[in-house]
Each structure stands twice: as structure tokens, then as C-alpha cells.
Amino acid sequence: GSVTCLERHQFQDGDHVTFSEIQGMTELNGCLPIEIRNAGRDFFEIGDTSCFSDYVRGGLVTEVKMPSCITFEPLSTAINKPEIQTTDFSKLKRFGTLHLAYQALHDFVEQMGHLPHPRAQADAEKLLELTHIINSKAPEDVHRDKIGRA
């Protein structure tokens, strides 16, 4: 069945919806979420409705967010070979450096028992040393920038 909306909607193919307050075609009122397809500017399709009663008028459509399963690599794998997602491709190289710097910061806290103190030269040098150590052990595709003093 094809659903036409009075106003432009934001639905996309694969979204799920339910219906309410439909006059006629009452089988859709309160139905389980239905996946939509072929979404256009003000219409979408919901599958076969030929066995439903005739549509009269009205109705509300509500998007239903469906649960999804997301899997991740174990931390021990991901920390050594990160799959960094970004929308700012002009700074792509910086993300590898930040990944190394956060690992060094974690090691710093583990070794020193505190975060680096502001304007503490010894803390800054220790953090830089740890970053170099981690960088030297990192896989080649994680090496992004030469790490040095600003």
C-alpha cells in the first residue's frame, strides 16, 4: 500500500512506523511497526494492504525507533588498530595522533597517580616521552604525524 502525507515527511527507506486514528483500513491502527520503503517527499510504501478494509480518510503516522545490534572489536584489538570514524576529512591524520596521545595520558595517570599538572614542564616531558614510546610500538597505519614539541 502507498501512504500519501499532507506534508513533507522525514522518513527514509528502512524506517519503521505505526498508525493511529485512521478511518477505514482500521487494521493499521495500533499495528506493530511496519518497515517503509520507496520513501518519497510526501509518500512511502508499507507493503501489501490488499486484504485490508477500504481507506476512508485521516490518520496519523508515528516513527518507531527499532533496536539494533552493534558489535565492537575487543578493546585489546581496537586500541592497537582503531577504526576511527570522522566527518572532518581535512584533519584525518590528527585522529591517529590523538589516539596515541590519549593512550599516553592513560599510561601517565597509571604511572604517576595524577593527571599532568598545568605548566609543569616535567609532566609535559613525561607525557611526550610516553607518547613516543607508544608511537614507536604502534602499527604503521596508526603512525599519522611526527610527534614532537610544538
Coordinates of C-alpha atoms in Angstrom, one line a residue:
G1 CA 0.0 0.0 0.0
S2 CA 1.1 3.5 -0.7
V3 CA 0.8 6.2 2.0
T4 CA 0.5 9.8 1.0
C5 CA 1.1 12.5 3.6
L6 CA -0.3 16.0 3.6
E7 CA 3.0 17.5 4.5
R8 CA 6.6 16.6 3.7
H9 CA 7.9 13.9 6.0
Q10 CA 11.5 12.9 7.0
F11 CA 11.1 9.2 6.7
Q12 CA 13.7 7.1 4.8
D13 CA 13.7 3.6 3.4
G14 CA 14.1 1.2 6.3
D15 CA 12.4 3.4 8.9
H16 CA 9.6 1.8 10.9
V17 CA 6.2 3.4 11.5
T18 CA 2.8 2.7 13.2
F19 CA -0.5 4.3 12.5
S20 CA -3.5 5.6 14.5
E21 CA -6.8 7.4 14.0
I22 CA -7.3 6.0 10.5
Q23 CA -10.9 5.9 9.4
G24 CA -11.3 2.8 7.3
M25 CA -8.4 0.4 6.9
T26 CA -8.6 0.1 10.7
E27 CA -6.2 -2.9 10.5
L28 CA -3.4 -0.4 10.5
N29 CA -4.5 1.4 13.7
G30 CA -2.2 0.3 16.5
C31 CA -0.4 -2.2 14.3
L32 CA 3.1 -3.5 15.0
P33 CA 5.9 -1.3 13.5
I34 CA 6.0 -1.6 9.7
E35 CA 9.1 -1.0 7.7
I36 CA 8.7 1.6 5.0
R37 CA 10.3 1.6 1.5
N38 CA 10.3 3.7 -1.6
A39 CA 10.1 6.8 0.5
G40 CA 9.5 10.0 -1.5
R41 CA 9.0 13.6 -0.4
D42 CA 5.4 13.2 0.7
F43 CA 4.7 9.4 0.3
F44 CA 6.1 6.0 1.1
E45 CA 5.1 2.3 0.7
I46 CA 4.3 -0.1 3.5
G47 CA 3.7 -3.4 1.7
D48 CA 0.6 -5.4 0.7
T49 CA -2.6 -3.9 2.1
S50 CA -5.0 -5.6 -0.4
C51 CA -6.6 -7.7 2.3
F52 CA -7.4 -4.6 4.5
S53 CA -10.7 -2.8 4.5
D54 CA -11.0 0.3 2.3
Y55 CA -9.3 3.5 3.4
V56 CA -11.8 6.4 4.1
R57 CA -9.7 9.3 5.5
G58 CA -7.3 10.7 8.1
G59 CA -4.8 9.0 10.3
L60 CA -1.5 9.7 12.0
V61 CA 1.8 8.1 11.3
T62 CA 4.4 7.8 14.0
E63 CA 8.0 6.7 13.5
V64 CA 9.2 3.9 15.8
K65 CA 12.9 3.6 16.6
M66 CA 13.8 0.0 16.4
P67 CA 16.6 -1.6 18.5
S68 CA 19.7 -2.5 16.6
C69 CA 22.7 -4.7 17.5
I70 CA 26.1 -3.0 17.3
T71 CA 29.3 -5.1 17.7
F72 CA 32.7 -3.9 18.5
E73 CA 36.2 -5.4 18.4
P74 CA 37.6 -6.2 21.8
L75 CA 39.4 -3.3 23.4
S76 CA 42.8 -5.1 23.2
T77 CA 42.3 -5.2 19.4
A78 CA 40.7 -1.8 18.9
I79 CA 43.4 0.0 20.9
N80 CA 46.1 -1.2 18.5
K81 CA 44.2 -0.9 15.3
P82 CA 41.5 1.7 15.7
E83 CA 38.8 2.3 13.1
I84 CA 38.3 6.0 13.6
Q85 CA 35.1 7.4 12.2
T86 CA 35.2 11.1 11.2
T87 CA 33.3 13.6 9.3
D88 CA 36.2 16.1 9.0
F89 CA 38.5 14.5 6.4
S90 CA 40.8 17.6 6.4
K91 CA 42.0 16.5 9.9
L92 CA 42.1 12.8 9.3
K93 CA 45.8 12.4 10.2
R94 CA 45.2 14.2 13.6
F95 CA 42.9 11.4 14.9
G96 CA 45.7 8.9 14.9
T97 CA 47.9 11.3 16.9
L98 CA 45.1 11.9 19.3
H99 CA 44.5 8.2 19.7
L100 CA 48.2 7.8 20.7
A101 CA 48.1 10.9 23.0
Y102 CA 45.1 9.5 24.9
Q103 CA 46.9 6.2 25.4
A104 CA 49.9 8.1 26.7
L105 CA 47.7 10.1 29.1
H106 CA 46.2 6.9 30.4
D107 CA 49.7 5.5 31.0
F108 CA 50.8 8.8 32.6
V109 CA 48.0 8.6 35.2
E110 CA 48.7 4.9 35.8
Q111 CA 52.4 5.6 36.4
M112 CA 52.2 8.9 38.2
G113 CA 48.9 8.6 40.0
H114 CA 47.6 12.0 38.8
L115 CA 46.8 13.9 35.6
P116 CA 49.6 16.2 34.3
H117 CA 49.7 19.4 36.2
P118 CA 49.2 22.7 34.2
R119 CA 52.5 24.4 33.3
A120 CA 54.5 21.5 34.8
Q121 CA 57.5 21.0 32.5
A122 CA 58.4 17.6 34.0
D123 CA 54.8 16.3 33.5
A124 CA 54.8 17.6 29.9
E125 CA 58.1 15.9 29.1
K126 CA 56.9 12.6 30.7
L127 CA 53.7 12.7 28.7
L128 CA 55.7 13.3 25.5
E129 CA 58.1 10.5 26.3
L130 CA 55.2 8.1 26.9
T131 CA 53.6 9.2 23.6
H132 CA 56.9 8.5 21.7
I133 CA 57.1 5.0 23.3
I134 CA 53.5 4.2 22.3
N135 CA 54.0 5.6 18.8
S136 CA 57.1 3.5 18.3
K137 CA 55.2 0.3 19.1
A138 CA 52.1 1.3 17.1
P139 CA 51.2 -0.4 13.8
E140 CA 52.4 1.6 10.8
D141 CA 48.9 2.7 9.8
V142 CA 48.4 4.3 13.2
H143 CA 51.5 6.5 12.8
R144 CA 50.0 9.7 11.5
D145 CA 52.2 12.6 12.3
K146 CA 55.7 13.1 13.5
I147 CA 55.3 13.7 17.2
G148 CA 57.5 16.5 18.7
R149 CA 57.4 19.7 20.5
A150 CA 55.0 22.5 19.4

